[in-house]
Short mmCIF file of C-alpha atoms and ligand atoms in Angstrom, two decimals:
data_model
loop_
_atom_site.label_atom_id
_atom_site.label_comp_id
_atom_site.label_asym_id
_atom_site.label_seq_id
_atom_site.Cartn_x
_atom_site.Cartn_y
_atom_site.Cartn_z
CA MET A 1 2.74 -4.63 -5.65
CA ARG A 2 0.15 -2.56 -7.31
CA GLY A 3 -0.90 0.67 -5.73
CA ARG A 4 -4.24 1.19 -4.24
CA ILE A 5 -6.59 3.90 -5.44
CA PHE A 6 -9.50 5.39 -3.62
CA SER A 7 -11.95 7.62 -5.36
CA GLY A 8 -15.54 8.58 -4.67
CA MET A 9 -18.46 10.41 -6.33
CA ARG A 10 -21.36 11.98 -4.68
CA PRO A 11 -24.67 10.26 -5.68
CA SER A 12 -25.84 12.76 -8.09
CA GLY A 13 -27.84 10.35 -10.37
CA ARG A 14 -27.26 9.76 -13.95
CA LEU A 15 -23.89 11.15 -15.00
CA HIS A 16 -23.31 13.60 -17.78
CA LEU A 17 -20.59 14.11 -20.44
CA GLY A 18 -18.51 16.37 -17.95
CA ASN A 19 -18.53 13.52 -15.36
CA TYR A 20 -17.57 11.12 -18.08
CA LEU A 21 -14.63 13.08 -19.76
CA GLY A 22 -13.56 14.72 -16.46
CA ALA A 23 -13.59 11.60 -14.21
CA LEU A 24 -15.23 8.34 -15.22
CA GLN A 25 -13.11 7.64 -18.18
CA ASN A 26 -10.02 7.94 -15.99
CA TRP A 27 -11.49 5.62 -13.35
CA VAL A 28 -11.89 2.90 -16.14
CA ASP A 29 -8.28 3.44 -17.32
CA LEU A 30 -6.79 3.38 -13.81
CA GLN A 31 -7.99 -0.20 -13.27
CA SER A 32 -5.28 -1.57 -15.52
CA ASP A 33 -2.54 -0.20 -13.21
CA TYR A 34 -4.01 0.03 -9.79
CA GLU A 35 -6.21 -1.89 -7.37
CA CYS A 36 -9.14 0.49 -7.41
CA ILE A 37 -11.75 1.19 -4.72
CA TYR A 38 -14.66 3.33 -6.09
CA SER A 39 -17.32 4.64 -3.80
CA ALA A 40 -20.71 6.30 -3.97
CA VAL A 41 -20.19 8.72 -1.16
CA ASP A 42 -23.62 9.24 0.19
CA VAL A 43 -22.62 10.38 3.64
CA HIS A 44 -20.84 13.32 1.86
CA ALA A 45 -24.14 14.00 0.00
CA LEU A 46 -25.76 14.83 3.38
CA THR A 47 -23.84 18.08 3.56
CA ASP A 48 -26.26 19.58 1.12
CA MET A 49 -29.13 17.09 0.89
CA GLN A 50 -31.34 17.08 3.99
CA GLY A 51 -34.76 16.14 5.02
CA ASP A 52 -37.14 14.77 2.37
CA VAL A 53 -34.62 15.02 -0.52
CA THR A 54 -32.56 12.23 1.11
CA LYS A 55 -35.27 9.98 -0.52
CA GLU A 56 -33.36 10.60 -3.74
CA ILE A 57 -29.99 9.33 -2.59
CA LYS A 58 -30.68 5.59 -3.11
CA PRO A 59 -32.17 5.93 -6.67
CA ASN A 60 -29.39 8.39 -7.38
CA ILE A 61 -26.76 5.83 -6.37
CA ASN A 62 -28.27 3.16 -8.51
CA GLU A 63 -28.45 5.32 -11.51
CA MET A 64 -24.84 6.53 -11.07
CA VAL A 65 -23.44 3.00 -10.49
CA LEU A 66 -25.11 1.81 -13.62
CA ASP A 67 -23.19 4.41 -15.38
CA TRP A 68 -19.97 3.34 -13.84
CA LEU A 69 -20.44 -0.20 -14.80
CA ALA A 70 -21.67 0.40 -18.28
CA ALA A 71 -18.64 2.63 -18.87
CA GLY A 72 -16.31 -0.15 -17.91
CA VAL A 73 -15.71 -0.08 -14.12
CA ASP A 74 -15.22 -3.76 -13.55
CA PRO A 75 -16.65 -4.99 -10.16
CA ASP A 76 -14.60 -8.24 -10.42
CA SER A 77 -11.31 -6.33 -10.39
CA SER A 78 -12.30 -3.14 -8.45
CA ILE A 79 -14.16 -2.71 -5.23
CA VAL A 80 -17.41 -0.82 -6.05
CA PHE A 81 -19.47 0.16 -2.96
CA VAL A 82 -21.68 2.68 -1.16
CA GLN A 83 -19.81 4.70 1.48
CA SER A 84 -22.45 4.35 4.20
CA HIS A 85 -22.69 0.51 3.77
CA VAL A 86 -19.38 0.28 5.58
CA ARG A 87 -20.10 2.08 8.91
CA GLU A 88 -16.50 1.97 10.06
CA VAL A 89 -15.80 5.16 8.12
CA MET A 90 -17.93 7.16 10.50
CA ILE A 91 -16.02 5.89 13.56
CA LEU A 92 -12.76 6.73 11.93
CA HIS A 93 -14.23 10.08 10.94
CA SER A 94 -15.00 10.74 14.60
CA ILE A 95 -11.49 9.60 15.75
CA LEU A 96 -9.65 11.77 13.08
CA SER A 97 -11.81 14.83 14.12
CA MET A 98 -9.95 14.61 17.48
CA VAL A 99 -6.52 14.96 15.87
CA THR A 100 -7.47 17.63 13.37
CA PRO A 101 -7.09 21.26 14.37
CA MET A 102 -9.87 23.62 13.27
CA GLY A 103 -7.29 26.01 11.82
CA TRP A 104 -6.24 23.41 9.27
CA LEU A 105 -9.91 23.03 8.09
CA MET A 106 -10.69 26.73 7.96
CA ARG A 107 -7.62 27.23 5.69
CA VAL A 108 -8.82 24.81 3.10
CA PRO A 109 -9.41 27.10 0.09
CA THR A 110 -12.56 25.21 -1.04
CA PHE A 111 -14.10 25.64 2.39
CA LYS A 112 -14.78 29.39 2.04
CA GLU A 113 -15.89 29.04 -1.48
CA LYS A 114 -18.33 26.26 -0.48
CA VAL A 115 -19.76 28.38 2.41
CA ARG A 116 -20.35 31.21 -0.07
CA GLN A 117 -21.97 28.85 -2.70
CA MET A 118 -24.26 27.36 -0.22
CA HIS A 119 -25.39 30.79 1.01
CA GLU A 120 -24.11 29.99 4.55
CA THR A 121 -21.92 32.03 6.88
CA GLU A 122 -19.21 30.69 9.25
CA GLU A 123 -21.95 30.84 11.94
CA THR A 124 -24.57 28.81 10.15
CA VAL A 125 -22.41 26.40 8.31
CA SER A 126 -22.80 22.82 9.59
CA TYR A 127 -20.04 21.13 11.55
CA GLY A 128 -20.19 18.39 8.95
CA LEU A 129 -19.35 20.74 6.11
CA VAL A 130 -16.37 22.08 8.02
CA GLY A 131 -15.24 18.51 8.62
CA TYR A 132 -15.82 17.41 4.97
CA PRO A 133 -12.12 16.87 4.25
CA VAL A 134 -11.82 14.74 7.43
CA LEU A 135 -14.44 12.45 6.11
CA MET A 136 -12.59 12.41 2.79
CA THR A 137 -9.37 11.55 4.65
CA SER A 138 -11.26 8.74 6.50
CA ASP A 139 -12.44 7.29 3.20
CA ILE A 140 -9.04 7.27 1.81
CA ILE A 141 -7.01 6.00 4.76
CA LEU A 142 -9.66 3.44 6.21
CA TYR A 143 -8.86 1.38 2.98
CA LYS A 144 -5.11 2.34 3.26
CA ALA A 145 -5.23 3.74 -0.22
CA ASP A 146 -1.87 5.19 -1.18
CA THR A 147 -2.87 6.99 -4.35
CA VAL A 148 -5.82 9.41 -4.94
CA PRO A 149 -6.67 10.77 -8.47
CA VAL A 150 -7.52 14.41 -8.16
CA GLY A 151 -7.74 17.65 -10.20
CA GLU A 152 -5.43 20.54 -9.18
CA ASP A 153 -8.20 22.18 -7.22
CA GLN A 154 -8.41 19.22 -4.88
CA LEU A 155 -4.70 19.18 -3.99
CA PRO A 156 -5.28 21.06 -0.70
CA HIS A 157 -7.48 18.20 0.38
CA ILE A 158 -4.81 15.62 -0.19
CA GLU A 159 -2.29 17.71 1.59
CA LEU A 160 -4.62 18.01 4.49
CA ALA A 161 -5.15 14.20 4.45
CA ARG A 162 -1.37 13.80 4.62
CA GLU A 163 -1.16 16.16 7.60
CA ILE A 164 -3.73 14.26 9.42
CA VAL A 165 -1.93 10.97 8.74
CA ARG A 166 1.39 12.38 9.88
CA ARG A 167 -0.26 13.61 13.08
CA PHE A 168 -2.03 10.35 13.70
CA ASN A 169 1.13 8.34 13.06
CA ASN A 170 3.27 10.52 15.31
CA LEU A 171 0.75 10.15 18.09
CA TYR A 172 0.02 6.45 17.77
CA GLY A 173 2.75 4.95 15.68
CA GLU A 174 2.93 4.16 11.96
CA THR A 175 -0.58 3.07 11.01
CA PHE A 176 -1.54 4.74 7.72
CA PRO A 177 0.41 5.31 4.55
CA GLU A 178 0.59 8.94 3.55
CA PRO A 179 -1.77 9.15 0.44
CA GLN A 180 -0.23 10.60 -2.70
CA ALA A 181 -2.17 12.71 -5.11
CA LYS A 182 -2.15 11.58 -8.67
CA VAL A 183 -2.91 14.78 -10.48
CA THR A 184 -5.10 14.08 -13.47
CA ASN A 185 -5.10 16.48 -16.35
CA ASN A 186 -8.79 15.77 -17.06
CA PRO A 187 -10.56 18.50 -18.90
CA VAL A 188 -13.28 20.66 -17.31
CA ILE A 189 -16.20 20.49 -19.70
CA LEU A 190 -18.38 23.55 -20.11
CA GLY A 191 -22.10 23.11 -20.22
CA LEU A 192 -24.52 23.89 -23.00
CA ASP A 193 -24.77 27.44 -21.80
CA GLY A 194 -21.20 27.88 -23.01
CA LYS A 195 -20.29 29.78 -19.81
CA ASN A 196 -20.51 27.45 -16.67
CA LYS A 197 -18.95 24.02 -15.93
CA MET A 198 -21.34 21.30 -17.14
CA SER A 199 -23.51 20.47 -14.14
CA LYS A 200 -26.90 18.87 -13.48
CA SER A 201 -27.83 21.63 -11.03
CA LEU A 202 -27.33 24.25 -13.79
CA GLN A 203 -29.42 22.22 -16.19
CA ASN A 204 -26.74 22.72 -18.88
CA HIS A 205 -25.79 19.16 -19.19
CA VAL A 206 -26.16 16.12 -21.53
CA GLU A 207 -26.74 12.80 -19.74
CA LEU A 208 -24.71 9.75 -20.95
CA ALA A 209 -27.96 7.70 -20.71
CA TYR A 210 -30.10 10.02 -22.79
CA SER A 211 -31.81 8.30 -25.87
CA GLU A 212 -30.55 9.36 -29.25
CA GLU A 213 -33.53 11.63 -29.67
CA GLU A 214 -32.91 13.32 -26.27
CA THR A 215 -29.22 13.85 -27.18
CA ILE A 216 -30.14 15.67 -30.42
CA ALA A 217 -32.87 17.80 -28.86
CA ARG A 218 -30.55 18.78 -25.94
CA ILE A 219 -27.53 19.58 -28.15
CA ARG A 220 -29.86 21.84 -30.29
CA THR A 221 -30.48 24.10 -27.27
CA ALA A 222 -26.75 24.74 -26.87
CA PHE A 223 -25.34 28.30 -27.11
CA THR A 224 -22.87 28.86 -29.81
CA ASP A 225 -21.22 32.09 -31.10
CA PRO A 226 -23.52 34.98 -30.04
CA GLU A 227 -22.34 37.06 -32.88
CA ARG A 228 -23.41 34.45 -35.49
CA LEU A 229 -26.76 35.78 -36.21
CA LYS A 230 -27.34 34.64 -39.80
CA ARG A 231 -26.51 31.32 -41.40
CA SER A 232 -24.18 33.24 -43.84
CA ASP A 233 -22.15 34.77 -40.94
CA PRO A 234 -18.73 32.98 -40.47
CA GLY A 235 -18.51 31.19 -37.06
CA ARG A 236 -15.72 31.51 -34.50
CA PRO A 237 -14.94 27.96 -33.24
CA GLU A 238 -12.44 29.28 -30.70
CA ILE A 239 -15.19 30.82 -28.59
CA CYS A 240 -17.87 28.16 -29.35
CA ASN A 241 -18.40 25.37 -26.86
CA ILE A 242 -19.90 23.02 -29.43
CA TYR A 243 -16.48 23.15 -31.09
CA THR A 244 -14.81 22.31 -27.89
CA LEU A 245 -17.06 19.25 -27.57
CA GLN A 246 -16.26 18.32 -31.22
CA LYS A 247 -12.59 17.96 -30.00
CA TYR A 248 -13.73 14.92 -27.95
CA PHE A 249 -16.31 13.47 -30.21
CA ASN A 250 -15.24 14.32 -33.72
CA SER A 251 -11.54 14.54 -33.28
CA ASP A 252 -10.95 13.05 -36.75
CA LYS A 253 -13.01 15.70 -38.42
CA LEU A 254 -11.92 18.78 -36.38
CA ASP A 255 -9.98 20.60 -39.17
CA GLU A 256 -12.87 20.07 -41.60
CA ILE A 257 -15.46 21.42 -39.00
CA TYR A 258 -13.22 24.41 -38.32
CA ARG A 259 -12.94 25.19 -41.86
CA ARG A 260 -16.56 24.76 -42.71
CA CYS A 261 -17.65 26.78 -39.72
CA THR A 262 -15.33 29.71 -40.33
CA SER A 263 -16.37 29.83 -43.95
CA ALA A 264 -20.02 29.58 -43.14
CA ASP A 265 -20.22 26.41 -45.22
CA ILE A 266 -22.06 24.79 -42.28
CA GLY A 267 -24.35 26.60 -39.84
CA CYS A 268 -24.76 26.02 -36.20
CA VAL A 269 -27.71 23.60 -36.86
CA GLU A 270 -25.52 21.22 -39.01
CA ASP A 271 -22.61 21.72 -36.61
CA LYS A 272 -24.78 20.54 -33.67
CA GLN A 273 -26.21 17.77 -35.58
CA MET A 274 -22.79 16.37 -36.50
CA LEU A 275 -21.89 16.70 -32.78
CA ALA A 276 -24.97 14.89 -31.60
CA ASP A 277 -24.75 12.13 -34.19
CA SER A 278 -21.15 11.41 -33.12
CA ILE A 279 -22.02 11.40 -29.33
CA ASN A 280 -24.81 8.96 -30.24
CA GLU A 281 -22.41 6.84 -32.11
CA LYS A 282 -19.62 6.90 -29.51
CA LEU A 283 -22.01 6.13 -26.63
CA ALA A 284 -24.14 3.40 -28.45
CA ASP A 285 -22.21 0.54 -26.82
CA PHE A 286 -22.29 2.14 -23.41
CA ARG A 287 -26.04 2.75 -23.71
CA GLU A 288 -26.71 -0.88 -24.80
CA ARG A 289 -24.72 -2.22 -21.95
CA ARG A 290 -26.40 0.05 -19.47
CA ARG A 291 -29.83 -1.24 -20.67
CA GLU A 292 -28.71 -4.83 -20.33
CA LEU A 293 -27.38 -4.24 -16.78
CA ALA A 294 -30.49 -2.34 -15.76
CA ASP A 295 -32.62 -5.22 -16.93
CA ARG A 296 -30.82 -7.85 -14.84
CA THR A 297 -32.78 -8.11 -11.70
CA ASP A 298 -30.79 -7.83 -8.55
CA TYR A 299 -27.53 -7.25 -10.48
CA LEU A 300 -26.77 -3.87 -8.87
CA GLU A 301 -27.79 -5.13 -5.38
CA GLN A 302 -25.36 -8.01 -5.81
CA VAL A 303 -22.52 -5.87 -7.13
CA LEU A 304 -22.88 -3.37 -4.21
CA GLY A 305 -23.35 -6.10 -1.68
CA ASP A 306 -20.18 -7.87 -2.81
CA GLY A 307 -18.30 -4.57 -2.95
CA ALA A 308 -19.38 -3.60 0.63
CA ALA A 309 -18.38 -7.04 1.92
CA LYS A 310 -14.87 -6.70 0.30
CA ALA A 311 -14.50 -3.08 1.54
CA ARG A 312 -15.67 -4.00 5.05
CA LEU A 313 -12.93 -6.61 5.41
CA ILE A 314 -10.26 -4.00 4.90
CA ALA A 315 -12.13 -1.44 7.01
CA GLN A 316 -12.58 -3.72 9.96
CA GLU A 317 -8.99 -4.70 9.94
CA THR A 318 -7.79 -1.06 9.83
CA LEU A 319 -10.31 0.09 12.50
CA SER A 320 -9.31 -2.52 14.89
CA GLU A 321 -5.65 -1.67 14.45
CA VAL A 322 -6.50 1.98 15.04
CA LEU A 323 -8.61 1.22 18.15
CA ASP A 324 -5.78 -0.89 19.61
CA ARG A 325 -3.17 1.77 19.06
CA MET A 326 -5.49 4.34 20.81
CA ASN A 327 -6.11 1.95 23.82
CA LEU A 328 -9.77 1.68 22.89
CA SER A 329 -10.01 -1.92 21.95
CA VAL A 330 -12.62 -3.91 23.62
CA ARG A 331 -10.32 -6.92 24.29
P1 LIG B 1 -18.15 15.40 -6.73
O1 LIG B 1 -18.44 13.94 -6.76
O2 LIG B 1 -16.68 15.64 -6.60
O3 LIG B 1 -18.89 16.21 -5.74
P2 LIG B 1 -19.61 15.82 -9.17
O4 LIG B 1 -20.72 14.88 -8.69
O5 LIG B 1 -20.02 17.18 -9.57
O6 LIG B 1 -18.57 16.05 -8.10
O7 LIG B 1 -18.79 15.06 -10.26
C1 LIG B 1 -18.23 13.89 -10.11
C2 LIG B 1 -16.97 13.92 -10.96
O8 LIG B 1 -17.11 14.47 -12.19
C3 LIG B 1 -15.83 14.78 -10.19
O9 LIG B 1 -14.69 14.15 -10.28
C4 LIG B 1 -15.90 16.03 -10.91
O10 LIG B 1 -14.60 16.70 -10.97
C5 LIG B 1 -16.26 15.59 -12.35
N1 LIG B 1 -17.05 16.57 -13.01
C6 LIG B 1 -18.08 17.11 -12.71
N2 LIG B 1 -18.52 18.02 -13.65
C7 LIG B 1 -17.51 18.15 -14.51
C8 LIG B 1 -17.30 18.89 -15.72
N3 LIG B 1 -18.24 19.85 -16.20
N4 LIG B 1 -16.23 18.80 -16.41
C9 LIG B 1 -15.22 17.93 -16.01
N5 LIG B 1 -15.37 17.12 -14.92
C10 LIG B 1 -16.54 17.25 -14.13
#
């Protein structure tokens, strides 16, 4: 039997090259070996989107899911759905909160970092943010996923999910499989500032769905080697982020680019143009498909409706098993 994968992305809108190389490409590939469940995790988004900005969640979901589908996530073989459309996850979250000690949550290394990033303190941080890994666990085990693709930094979350599962199973009998982490060696892509991880919030990103012109204009703004002041100065590809991106988009010309940059045969302007041209060429089919899908009226709605229906079937079965075991069933 094929393993079952669960993975989610927060609805951040149109995805960028970092999301693609660091996650989405892998999602597409996993479909050949696993039964995959991919979710736009909008409830998770509420940890940092509150009040009026929640209006952005729905359009963000649509833009993001269009990117998934255009990149090759196949809604016929994978379940593609929006987290909040299957309400059972919130009930399971509440139930799992009862078996999860606070100490486990406070120990998660990403917790303290997240509190700092959000300019919160342990006094002001929301209960929901503390329980974020419990909601993540609920997502995974509600669908009885046995495999979760994660980067190294997410391993503590999966370890916590396994501890919660073990505790639940000990208390109420074998109900959930212990999910296994599938550590992905996906690269972390730096942004156009050459310093930080590519991210929309830092505005150092390149969207997959940009037009060719937007891509070129955006890549032109990228930082390269700060010591290369004149066109005749030799470049240092090893510290230049444009060169790093060339590894993904011009892998066949990498030696040539290295040689021509270090000998000042090409300047940063030509180097960036080569990169932008290649990104445009490699994403041409993706962009075409994305336009076609966006033009199909009701297509997204249909995909997400079907996905939620399939996910709900699994979720309802799991939840009634859980409620039975906890003596909370209505029958
Ligand atoms: P999350 O959904 O985990 O909150 P994001 O919305 O930031 O995170 O990104 C979605 C996916 O893209 C995640 O798997 C994340 O690791 C990956 N990702 C985001 N930015 C980058 C980047 N600059 N390089 C590589 N992977 C990235």
